[in-house]
PDB file of C-alpha atoms in Angstrom:
ATOM      1  CA  MET O   1     -17.994  -8.906  18.345  1.00  0.00           C
ATOM      2  CA  ARG O   2     -14.806  -8.163  16.477  1.00  0.00           C
ATOM      3  CA  ILE O   3     -15.315  -7.968  12.725  1.00  0.00           C
ATOM      4  CA  ALA O   4     -12.691  -7.851   9.977  1.00  0.00           C
ATOM      5  CA  LEU O   5     -13.438  -6.245   6.628  1.00  0.00           C
ATOM      6  CA  GLY O   6     -11.583  -6.580   3.337  1.00  0.00           C
ATOM      7  CA  MET O   7     -11.828  -3.507   1.140  1.00  0.00           C
ATOM      8  CA  GLU O   8     -10.461  -1.827  -1.943  1.00  0.00           C
ATOM      9  CA  TYR O   9     -10.389   1.823  -2.903  1.00  0.00           C
ATOM     10  CA  ASP O  10      -9.233   4.322  -5.467  1.00  0.00           C
ATOM     11  CA  GLY O  11      -7.168   6.825  -3.517  1.00  0.00           C
ATOM     12  CA  SER O  12      -7.143   9.506  -6.211  1.00  0.00           C
ATOM     13  CA  HIS O  13      -9.639  11.784  -4.489  1.00  0.00           C
ATOM     14  CA  PHE O  14      -8.709  11.121  -0.860  1.00  0.00           C
ATOM     15  CA  CYS O  15      -6.047  12.666   1.353  1.00  0.00           C
ATOM     16  CA  GLY O  16      -4.842   9.190   2.286  1.00  0.00           C
ATOM     17  CA  TRP O  17      -6.256   6.586   4.632  1.00  0.00           C
ATOM     18  CA  GLN O  18      -6.008   8.340   7.978  1.00  0.00           C
ATOM     19  CA  SER O  19      -8.896  10.355   9.394  1.00  0.00           C
ATOM     20  CA  GLN O  20      -8.538  14.129   9.041  1.00  0.00           C
ATOM     21  CA  PRO O  21     -10.433  17.075  10.591  1.00  0.00           C
ATOM     22  CA  SER O  22     -11.743  17.931   7.122  1.00  0.00           C
ATOM     23  CA  GLY O  23     -13.113  14.401   6.680  1.00  0.00           C
ATOM     24  CA  CYS O  24     -11.061  13.747   3.520  1.00  0.00           C
ATOM     25  CA  GLY O  25      -9.576  10.397   4.595  1.00  0.00           C
ATOM     26  CA  VAL O  26     -10.823   6.970   3.511  1.00  0.00           C
ATOM     27  CA  GLN O  27     -11.124   6.157   7.220  1.00  0.00           C
ATOM     28  CA  ASP O  28     -13.575   9.041   7.655  1.00  0.00           C
ATOM     29  CA  ILE O  29     -16.093   7.904   5.070  1.00  0.00           C
ATOM     30  CA  LEU O  30     -15.796   4.241   6.114  1.00  0.00           C
ATOM     31  CA  GLU O  31     -16.452   5.006   9.769  1.00  0.00           C
ATOM     32  CA  GLN O  32     -19.412   7.194   8.849  1.00  0.00           C
ATOM     33  CA  ALA O  33     -20.978   4.365   6.841  1.00  0.00           C
ATOM     34  CA  LEU O  34     -20.331   1.735   9.535  1.00  0.00           C
ATOM     35  CA  THR O  35     -21.757   4.041  12.188  1.00  0.00           C
ATOM     36  CA  GLN O  36     -25.008   4.322  10.231  1.00  0.00           C
ATOM     37  CA  ILE O  37     -25.296   0.541   9.957  1.00  0.00           C
ATOM     38  CA  ALA O  38     -24.396  -0.096  13.614  1.00  0.00           C
ATOM     39  CA  CYS O  39     -26.386   2.854  15.015  1.00  0.00           C
ATOM     40  CA  HIS O  40     -23.466   3.675  17.313  1.00  0.00           C
ATOM     41  CA  PRO O  41     -20.029   5.242  16.732  1.00  0.00           C
ATOM     42  CA  ILE O  42     -17.570   2.894  15.026  1.00  0.00           C
ATOM     43  CA  ARG O  43     -13.802   3.297  14.953  1.00  0.00           C
ATOM     44  CA  VAL O  44     -11.690   1.061  12.709  1.00  0.00           C
ATOM     45  CA  ILE O  45      -8.117  -0.199  12.934  1.00  0.00           C
ATOM     46  CA  THR O  46      -6.319  -0.677   9.622  1.00  0.00           C
ATOM     47  CA  ALA O  47      -3.519  -2.946   8.482  1.00  0.00           C
ATOM     48  CA  GLY O  48      -1.657  -0.081   6.842  1.00  0.00           C
ATOM     49  CA  ARG O  49      -2.177   3.637   6.272  1.00  0.00           C
ATOM     50  CA  THR O  50      -1.869   4.667   2.638  1.00  0.00           C
ATOM     51  CA  ASP O  51      -0.817   8.146   1.508  1.00  0.00           C
ATOM     52  CA  THR O  52      -2.677  10.728  -0.539  1.00  0.00           C
ATOM     53  CA  GLY O  53      -3.365   9.368  -4.025  1.00  0.00           C
ATOM     54  CA  VAL O  54      -2.334   5.796  -3.167  1.00  0.00           C
ATOM     55  CA  HIS O  55      -4.767   2.992  -3.948  1.00  0.00           C
ATOM     56  CA  ALA O  56      -5.574  -0.197  -2.056  1.00  0.00           C
ATOM     57  CA  PHE O  57      -6.507  -3.456  -3.664  1.00  0.00           C
ATOM     58  CA  ALA O  58      -6.468  -5.526  -0.478  1.00  0.00           C
ATOM     59  CA  GLN O  59      -6.862  -3.343   2.597  1.00  0.00           C
ATOM     60  CA  VAL O  60      -7.918  -5.047   5.851  1.00  0.00           C
ATOM     61  CA  VAL O  61      -9.528  -3.340   8.845  1.00  0.00           C
ATOM     62  CA  HIS O  62     -11.228  -4.473  12.021  1.00  0.00           C
ATOM     63  CA  PHE O  63     -13.733  -2.919  14.412  1.00  0.00           C
ATOM     64  CA  GLU O  64     -15.837  -3.906  17.405  1.00  0.00           C
ATOM     65  CA  THR O  65     -19.588  -3.744  17.908  1.00  0.00           C
ATOM     66  CA  ASP O  66     -22.175  -5.225  20.238  1.00  0.00           C
ATOM     67  CA  VAL O  67     -25.027  -5.129  17.739  1.00  0.00           C
ATOM     68  CA  ALA O  68     -26.082  -8.043  15.561  1.00  0.00           C
ATOM     69  CA  ARG O  69     -26.456  -7.410  11.848  1.00  0.00           C
ATOM     70  CA  ALA O  70     -26.733  -9.746   8.876  1.00  0.00           C
ATOM     71  CA  ASP O  71     -23.397 -10.366   7.167  1.00  0.00           C
ATOM     72  CA  THR O  72     -24.737  -8.629   4.077  1.00  0.00           C
ATOM     73  CA  ALA O  73     -25.327  -5.459   6.094  1.00  0.00           C
ATOM     74  CA  TRP O  74     -21.580  -5.109   6.716  1.00  0.00           C
ATOM     75  CA  VAL O  75     -20.838  -5.566   3.007  1.00  0.00           C
ATOM     76  CA  ARG O  76     -23.664  -4.539   0.678  1.00  0.00           C
ATOM     77  CA  GLY O  77     -25.288  -2.309   3.271  1.00  0.00           C
ATOM     78  CA  VAL O  78     -22.083  -0.397   3.948  1.00  0.00           C
ATOM     79  CA  ASN O  79     -21.268  -0.227   0.222  1.00  0.00           C
ATOM     80  CA  ALA O  80     -24.615   1.481  -0.391  1.00  0.00           C
ATOM     81  CA  LEU O  81     -23.400   4.312   1.863  1.00  0.00           C
ATOM     82  CA  LEU O  82     -19.900   4.587   0.404  1.00  0.00           C
ATOM     83  CA  PRO O  83     -18.745   6.466  -2.702  1.00  0.00           C
ATOM     84  CA  LYS O  84     -18.211   4.306  -5.768  1.00  0.00           C
ATOM     85  CA  SER O  85     -14.435   4.600  -5.367  1.00  0.00           C
ATOM     86  CA  VAL O  86     -14.560   2.573  -2.116  1.00  0.00           C
ATOM     87  CA  SER O  87     -15.919  -0.952  -1.760  1.00  0.00           C
ATOM     88  CA  ILE O  88     -16.128  -3.550   1.009  1.00  0.00           C
ATOM     89  CA  GLN O  89     -15.292  -6.933  -0.518  1.00  0.00           C
ATOM     90  CA  TRP O  90     -15.909  -9.266   2.439  1.00  0.00           C
ATOM     91  CA  MET O  91     -16.537  -9.470   6.192  1.00  0.00           C
ATOM     92  CA  GLN O  92     -15.414 -12.060   8.704  1.00  0.00           C
ATOM     93  CA  LEU O  93     -16.041 -12.545  12.408  1.00  0.00           C
ATOM     94  CA  VAL O  94     -12.625 -12.836  14.065  1.00  0.00           C
ATOM     95  CA  PRO O  95     -11.425 -13.730  17.574  1.00  0.00           C
ATOM     96  CA  ASP O  96     -10.330 -11.018  19.990  1.00  0.00           C
ATOM     97  CA  GLU O  97      -6.688 -11.915  19.370  1.00  0.00           C
ATOM     98  CA  PHE O  98      -6.959 -10.753  15.761  1.00  0.00           C
ATOM     99  CA  HIS O  99      -5.657  -7.260  15.107  1.00  0.00           C
ATOM    100  CA  ALA O 100      -5.641  -5.830  11.591  1.00  0.00           C
ATOM    101  CA  ARG O 101      -2.299  -4.105  12.148  1.00  0.00           C
ATOM    102  CA  PHE O 102      -0.391  -6.177  14.694  1.00  0.00           C
ATOM    103  CA  SER O 103      -1.479  -9.596  13.397  1.00  0.00           C
ATOM    104  CA  ALA O 104      -0.250  -8.812   9.868  1.00  0.00           C
ATOM    105  CA  MET O 105       2.839 -10.848   9.012  1.00  0.00           C
ATOM    106  CA  ASP O 106       3.600  -9.272   5.627  1.00  0.00           C
ATOM    107  CA  ARG O 107       2.496  -6.277   3.624  1.00  0.00           C
ATOM    108  CA  CYS O 108       2.925  -6.163  -0.135  1.00  0.00           C
ATOM    109  CA  TYR O 109       2.794  -3.152  -2.414  1.00  0.00           C
ATOM    110  CA  ARG O 110       2.794  -2.992  -6.193  1.00  0.00           C
ATOM    111  CA  TYR O 111       3.914   0.034  -8.192  1.00  0.00           C
ATOM    112  CA  ILE O 112       2.824   0.150 -11.837  1.00  0.00           C
ATOM    113  CA  LEU O 113       4.974   2.434 -13.981  1.00  0.00           C
ATOM    114  CA  LEU O 114       4.190   3.383 -17.572  1.00  0.00           C
ATOM    115  CA  ASN O 115       7.454   4.064 -19.422  1.00  0.00           C
ATOM    116  CA  GLN O 116       6.824   6.001 -22.620  1.00  0.00           C
ATOM    117  CA  PRO O 117       7.661   9.460 -24.005  1.00  0.00           C
ATOM    118  CA  VAL O 118       4.210  10.982 -23.466  1.00  0.00           C
ATOM    119  CA  ARG O 119       2.002  11.018 -20.383  1.00  0.00           C
ATOM    120  CA  PRO O 120      -1.154   8.867 -20.193  1.00  0.00           C
ATOM    121  CA  ALA O 121      -4.702  10.198 -20.130  1.00  0.00           C
ATOM    122  CA  ILE O 122      -7.128   7.332 -19.482  1.00  0.00           C
ATOM    123  CA  LEU O 123      -4.752   5.772 -16.949  1.00  0.00           C
ATOM    124  CA  GLN O 124      -3.889   9.095 -15.320  1.00  0.00           C
ATOM    125  CA  GLY O 125      -3.873   8.591 -11.558  1.00  0.00           C
ATOM    126  CA  LYS O 126      -3.781   4.784 -11.908  1.00  0.00           C
ATOM    127  CA  VAL O 127      -0.178   4.375 -13.082  1.00  0.00           C
ATOM    128  CA  GLY O 128       3.048   6.219 -12.522  1.00  0.00           C
ATOM    129  CA  TRP O 129       4.773   7.659 -15.579  1.00  0.00           C
ATOM    130  CA  TYR O 130       8.371   8.169 -16.639  1.00  0.00           C
ATOM    131  CA  HIS O 131       9.352   9.468 -20.067  1.00  0.00           C
ATOM    132  CA  ALA O 132      12.938   8.229 -20.716  1.00  0.00           C
ATOM    133  CA  PRO O 133      14.048   4.623 -21.416  1.00  0.00           C
ATOM    134  CA  LEU O 134      14.838   2.429 -18.399  1.00  0.00           C
ATOM    135  CA  ASP O 135      17.227  -0.517 -18.037  1.00  0.00           C
ATOM    136  CA  ILE O 136      15.436  -3.263 -16.090  1.00  0.00           C
ATOM    137  CA  VAL O 137      18.597  -5.351 -15.638  1.00  0.00           C
ATOM    138  CA  LYS O 138      20.400  -2.526 -13.845  1.00  0.00           C
ATOM    139  CA  MET O 139      17.337  -1.677 -11.772  1.00  0.00           C
ATOM    140  CA  GLN O 140      16.937  -5.278 -10.591  1.00  0.00           C
ATOM    141  CA  GLU O 141      20.651  -5.467  -9.760  1.00  0.00           C
ATOM    142  CA  ALA O 142      20.233  -2.371  -7.595  1.00  0.00           C
ATOM    143  CA  ALA O 143      16.989  -3.669  -6.089  1.00  0.00           C
ATOM    144  CA  ASN O 144      18.657  -6.883  -4.926  1.00  0.00           C
ATOM    145  CA  MET O 145      20.904  -4.855  -2.620  1.00  0.00           C
ATOM    146  CA  LEU O 146      17.880  -3.785  -0.581  1.00  0.00           C
ATOM    147  CA  ILE O 147      16.628  -7.282   0.195  1.00  0.00           C
ATOM    148  CA  GLY O 148      16.878  -8.268   3.852  1.00  0.00           C
ATOM    149  CA  GLU O 149      16.738  -6.490   7.191  1.00  0.00           C
ATOM    150  CA  HIS O 150      18.227  -3.008   7.006  1.00  0.00           C
ATOM    151  CA  ASN O 151      17.979   0.502   8.337  1.00  0.00           C
ATOM    152  CA  PHE O 152      15.889   2.150   5.599  1.00  0.00           C
ATOM    153  CA  SER O 153      16.336   5.732   6.823  1.00  0.00           C
ATOM    154  CA  ALA O 154      17.587   6.758   3.367  1.00  0.00           C
ATOM    155  CA  PHE O 155      14.068   6.043   2.079  1.00  0.00           C
ATOM    156  CA  ARG O 156      12.144   7.409   5.060  1.00  0.00           C
ATOM    157  CA  ALA O 157       9.988  10.542   4.953  1.00  0.00           C
ATOM    158  CA  ALA O 158      10.851  13.244   7.477  1.00  0.00           C
ATOM    159  CA  GLU O 159       7.339  13.049   8.969  1.00  0.00           C
ATOM    160  CA  CYS O 160       7.490   9.244   9.420  1.00  0.00           C
ATOM    161  CA  GLN O 161       6.166   8.191  12.852  1.00  0.00           C
ATOM    162  CA  ALA O 162       7.589   4.649  12.890  1.00  0.00           C
ATOM    163  CA  LYS O 163       9.476   3.812  16.084  1.00  0.00           C
ATOM    164  CA  SER O 164      12.308   2.133  14.178  1.00  0.00           C
ATOM    165  CA  PRO O 165      13.700   2.570  10.639  1.00  0.00           C
ATOM    166  CA  VAL O 166      14.781  -1.089  10.579  1.00  0.00           C
ATOM    167  CA  LYS O 167      12.516  -3.192   8.355  1.00  0.00           C
ATOM    168  CA  ASN O 168      12.803  -6.592   6.717  1.00  0.00           C
ATOM    169  CA  LEU O 169      12.280  -6.258   2.968  1.00  0.00           C
ATOM    170  CA  ARG O 170      11.600  -9.819   1.832  1.00  0.00           C
ATOM    171  CA  LYS O 171      10.828  -9.161  -1.820  1.00  0.00           C
ATOM    172  CA  LEU O 172      11.671  -6.514  -4.413  1.00  0.00           C
ATOM    173  CA  GLU O 173      11.082  -7.791  -7.924  1.00  0.00           C
ATOM    174  CA  ILE O 174      10.779  -5.811 -11.131  1.00  0.00           C
ATOM    175  CA  THR O 175       9.070  -7.202 -14.217  1.00  0.00           C
ATOM    176  CA  GLN O 176       8.481  -5.609 -17.601  1.00  0.00           C
ATOM    177  CA  HIS O 177       5.407  -6.008 -19.791  1.00  0.00           C
ATOM    178  CA  GLY O 178       5.822  -3.905 -22.906  1.00  0.00           C
ATOM    179  CA  ASN O 179       5.937  -0.293 -21.758  1.00  0.00           C
ATOM    180  CA  TYR O 180       4.979  -1.187 -18.187  1.00  0.00           C
ATOM    181  CA  PHE O 181       7.390  -1.816 -15.341  1.00  0.00           C
ATOM    182  CA  ILE O 182       5.922  -3.574 -12.303  1.00  0.00           C
ATOM    183  CA  PHE O 183       7.653  -3.176  -8.930  1.00  0.00           C
ATOM    184  CA  ASP O 184       6.557  -5.713  -6.296  1.00  0.00           C
ATOM    185  CA  LEU O 185       7.701  -5.161  -2.711  1.00  0.00           C
ATOM    186  CA  CYS O 186       6.878  -7.199   0.410  1.00  0.00           C
ATOM    187  CA  ALA O 187       8.076  -6.504   3.948  1.00  0.00           C
ATOM    188  CA  ASN O 188       7.037  -6.968   7.546  1.00  0.00           C
ATOM    189  CA  ALA O 189       6.268  -3.226   7.553  1.00  0.00           C
ATOM    190  CA  PHE O 190       7.064  -0.092   5.560  1.00  0.00           C
ATOM    191  CA  LEU O 191       8.187   3.396   6.499  1.00  0.00           C
ATOM    192  CA  HIS O 192       6.325   6.497   5.352  1.00  0.00           C
ATOM    193  CA  HIS O 193       7.006   7.020   1.612  1.00  0.00           C
ATOM    194  CA  MET O 194       9.453   4.082   1.653  1.00  0.00           C
ATOM    195  CA  VAL O 195       8.089   2.407  -1.487  1.00  0.00           C
ATOM    196  CA  ARG O 196       7.879   5.621  -3.509  1.00  0.00           C
ATOM    197  CA  ASN O 197      11.379   6.662  -2.435  1.00  0.00           C
ATOM    198  CA  ILE O 198      12.790   3.277  -3.421  1.00  0.00           C
ATOM    199  CA  VAL O 199      11.044   3.398  -6.821  1.00  0.00           C
ATOM    200  CA  GLY O 200      12.360   6.901  -7.441  1.00  0.00           C
ATOM    201  CA  SER O 201      15.907   5.836  -6.644  1.00  0.00           C
ATOM    202  CA  LEU O 202      15.636   2.745  -8.835  1.00  0.00           C
ATOM    203  CA  ILE O 203      14.574   4.979 -11.718  1.00  0.00           C
ATOM    204  CA  TYR O 204      17.780   6.967 -11.199  1.00  0.00           C
ATOM    205  CA  VAL O 205      19.637   3.703 -11.805  1.00  0.00           C
ATOM    206  CA  GLY O 206      17.425   2.674 -14.715  1.00  0.00           C
ATOM    207  CA  ASN O 207      17.943   5.923 -16.592  1.00  0.00           C
ATOM    208  CA  GLY O 208      21.729   5.825 -16.139  1.00  0.00           C
ATOM    209  CA  LYS O 209      22.017   8.718 -13.690  1.00  0.00           C
ATOM    210  CA  GLN O 210      23.420   6.312 -11.086  1.00  0.00           C
ATOM    211  CA  VAL O 211      25.108   2.898 -11.214  1.00  0.00           C
ATOM    212  CA  PRO O 212      23.517  -0.109  -9.472  1.00  0.00           C
ATOM    213  CA  SER O 213      26.099  -0.106  -6.664  1.00  0.00           C
ATOM    214  CA  TRP O 214      24.877   3.372  -5.691  1.00  0.00           C
ATOM    215  CA  MET O 215      21.861   1.714  -4.087  1.00  0.00           C
ATOM    216  CA  LYS O 216      24.050  -0.037  -1.502  1.00  0.00           C
ATOM    217  CA  VAL O 217      25.962   3.165  -0.765  1.00  0.00           C
ATOM    218  CA  LEU O 218      22.673   4.992  -0.392  1.00  0.00           C
ATOM    219  CA  LEU O 219      21.234   2.356   1.944  1.00  0.00           C
ATOM    220  CA  GLU O 220      24.310   2.360   4.181  1.00  0.00           C
ATOM    221  CA  SER O 221      24.379   6.156   4.333  1.00  0.00           C
ATOM    222  CA  THR O 222      20.938   6.246   6.040  1.00  0.00           C
ATOM    223  CA  ASP O 223      20.715   9.776   4.595  1.00  0.00           C
ATOM    224  CA  ARG O 224      17.383  10.629   2.968  1.00  0.00           C
ATOM    225  CA  LYS O 225      18.896  13.705   1.303  1.00  0.00           C
ATOM    226  CA  LYS O 226      21.127  11.521  -0.869  1.00  0.00           C
ATOM    227  CA  ALA O 227      18.273   9.515  -2.390  1.00  0.00           C
ATOM    228  CA  ALA O 228      16.047  10.441  -5.315  1.00  0.00           C
ATOM    229  CA  PRO O 229      12.944  12.601  -4.811  1.00  0.00           C
ATOM    230  CA  THR O 230       9.756  10.879  -3.701  1.00  0.00           C
ATOM    231  CA  PHE O 231       8.070   9.431  -6.793  1.00  0.00           C
ATOM    232  CA  ALA O 232       4.411  10.058  -7.678  1.00  0.00           C
ATOM    233  CA  PRO O 233       1.747   8.118  -5.714  1.00  0.00           C
ATOM    234  CA  ASP O 234      -0.398   7.432  -8.792  1.00  0.00           C
ATOM    235  CA  GLY O 235       0.768   3.899  -9.575  1.00  0.00           C
ATOM    236  CA  LEU O 236       1.069   2.613  -6.001  1.00  0.00           C
ATOM    237  CA  TYR O 237      -1.293  -0.080  -4.719  1.00  0.00           C
ATOM    238  CA  LEU O 238      -1.536  -1.867  -1.399  1.00  0.00           C
ATOM    239  CA  ALA O 239      -1.719  -5.310  -2.964  1.00  0.00           C
ATOM    240  CA  LYS O 240      -1.754  -7.863  -0.134  1.00  0.00           C
ATOM    241  CA  ILE O 241      -1.780  -8.258   3.644  1.00  0.00           C
ATOM    242  CA  ALA O 242      -0.683 -11.689   4.892  1.00  0.00           C
ATOM    243  CA  TYR O 243      -2.125 -13.180   8.097  1.00  0.00           C
ATOM    244  CA  ASP O 244      -1.847 -16.500   9.878  1.00  0.00           C
ATOM    245  CA  PRO O 245      -4.159 -19.003   8.123  1.00  0.00           C
ATOM    246  CA  LYS O 246      -5.766 -19.768  11.503  1.00  0.00           C
ATOM    247  CA  PHE O 247      -7.816 -16.584  11.142  1.00  0.00           C
ATOM    248  CA  GLN O 248      -9.393 -17.985   7.942  1.00  0.00           C
ATOM    249  CA  LEU O 249      -9.800 -14.621   6.278  1.00  0.00           C
ATOM    250  CA  PRO O 250     -11.465 -14.726   2.847  1.00  0.00           C
ATOM    251  CA  GLU O 251      -9.486 -14.161  -0.319  1.00  0.00           C
ATOM    252  CA  PHE O 252      -9.945 -11.018  -2.360  1.00  0.00           C
ATOM    253  CA  ALA O 253     -12.009 -12.269  -5.294  1.00  0.00           C
ATOM    254  CA  ASN O 254     -10.572  -9.850  -7.865  1.00  0.00           C
ATOM    255  CA  SER O 255      -6.897 -10.249  -6.962  1.00  0.00           C
ATOM    256  CA  HIS O 256      -6.144 -11.735 -10.393  1.00  0.00           C
ATOM    257  CA  LEU O 257      -6.896  -8.384 -12.020  1.00  0.00           C
ATOM    258  CA  LEU O 258      -4.075  -6.577 -10.266  1.00  0.00           C
ATOM    259  CA  LEU O 259      -1.718  -9.534 -10.415  1.00  0.00           C
ATOM    260  CA  ALA O 260      -2.301 -10.273 -14.103  1.00  0.00           C
TER     261      ALA O 260
END
């Protein structure tokens, strides 16, 4: 059987998604829990690997097993073996053609930035923070220049393992709610640190250090050294993975909380 799982996690205390020798990845603790339920080694494939400190509100994985378990075993049973910062939200039997990574048509990330003079305490680790005023009109003008299919090497981490830097960024919208700036990005795929590097560069425009047209110059340069430093992971969430409706994957029940 091939089984898909929908999950969410707080990435604050993990070294990212990917399995590590030290066992500090979200993948490590998930596979350990699934292995206990299945009574044989389980390896999972994920829709997208998140970095250290990055959260996921709508992560999707799949795995294969030849043992029969009640649906609740793959959700509530696994959750009983996971830390409270990680939770399986749903399970779904899927055909062999389904692949959590390669079947994904779109990936969406949301960055939540708190813009105020002093750092947060209660929301520490859950939102990014920037102290100086930001101009949303200029940031959106700069953001619009990134929409479409481009070579995003200027926003690519040196350790990125993607075969090609060319990605199709279909959405980059910025909204403001009081002291919060919300950056929503959707693309067919993302490069390593791409979202955080884009957010950091947009902040350079928002604070007046650069003009909006700088974003186009930066994009065309394909030079990572010319862009802003990688911004903090704290406010970054994997918010949605889009698949063909034929797979009939369940919705994430709490999606309204992040999207509110």
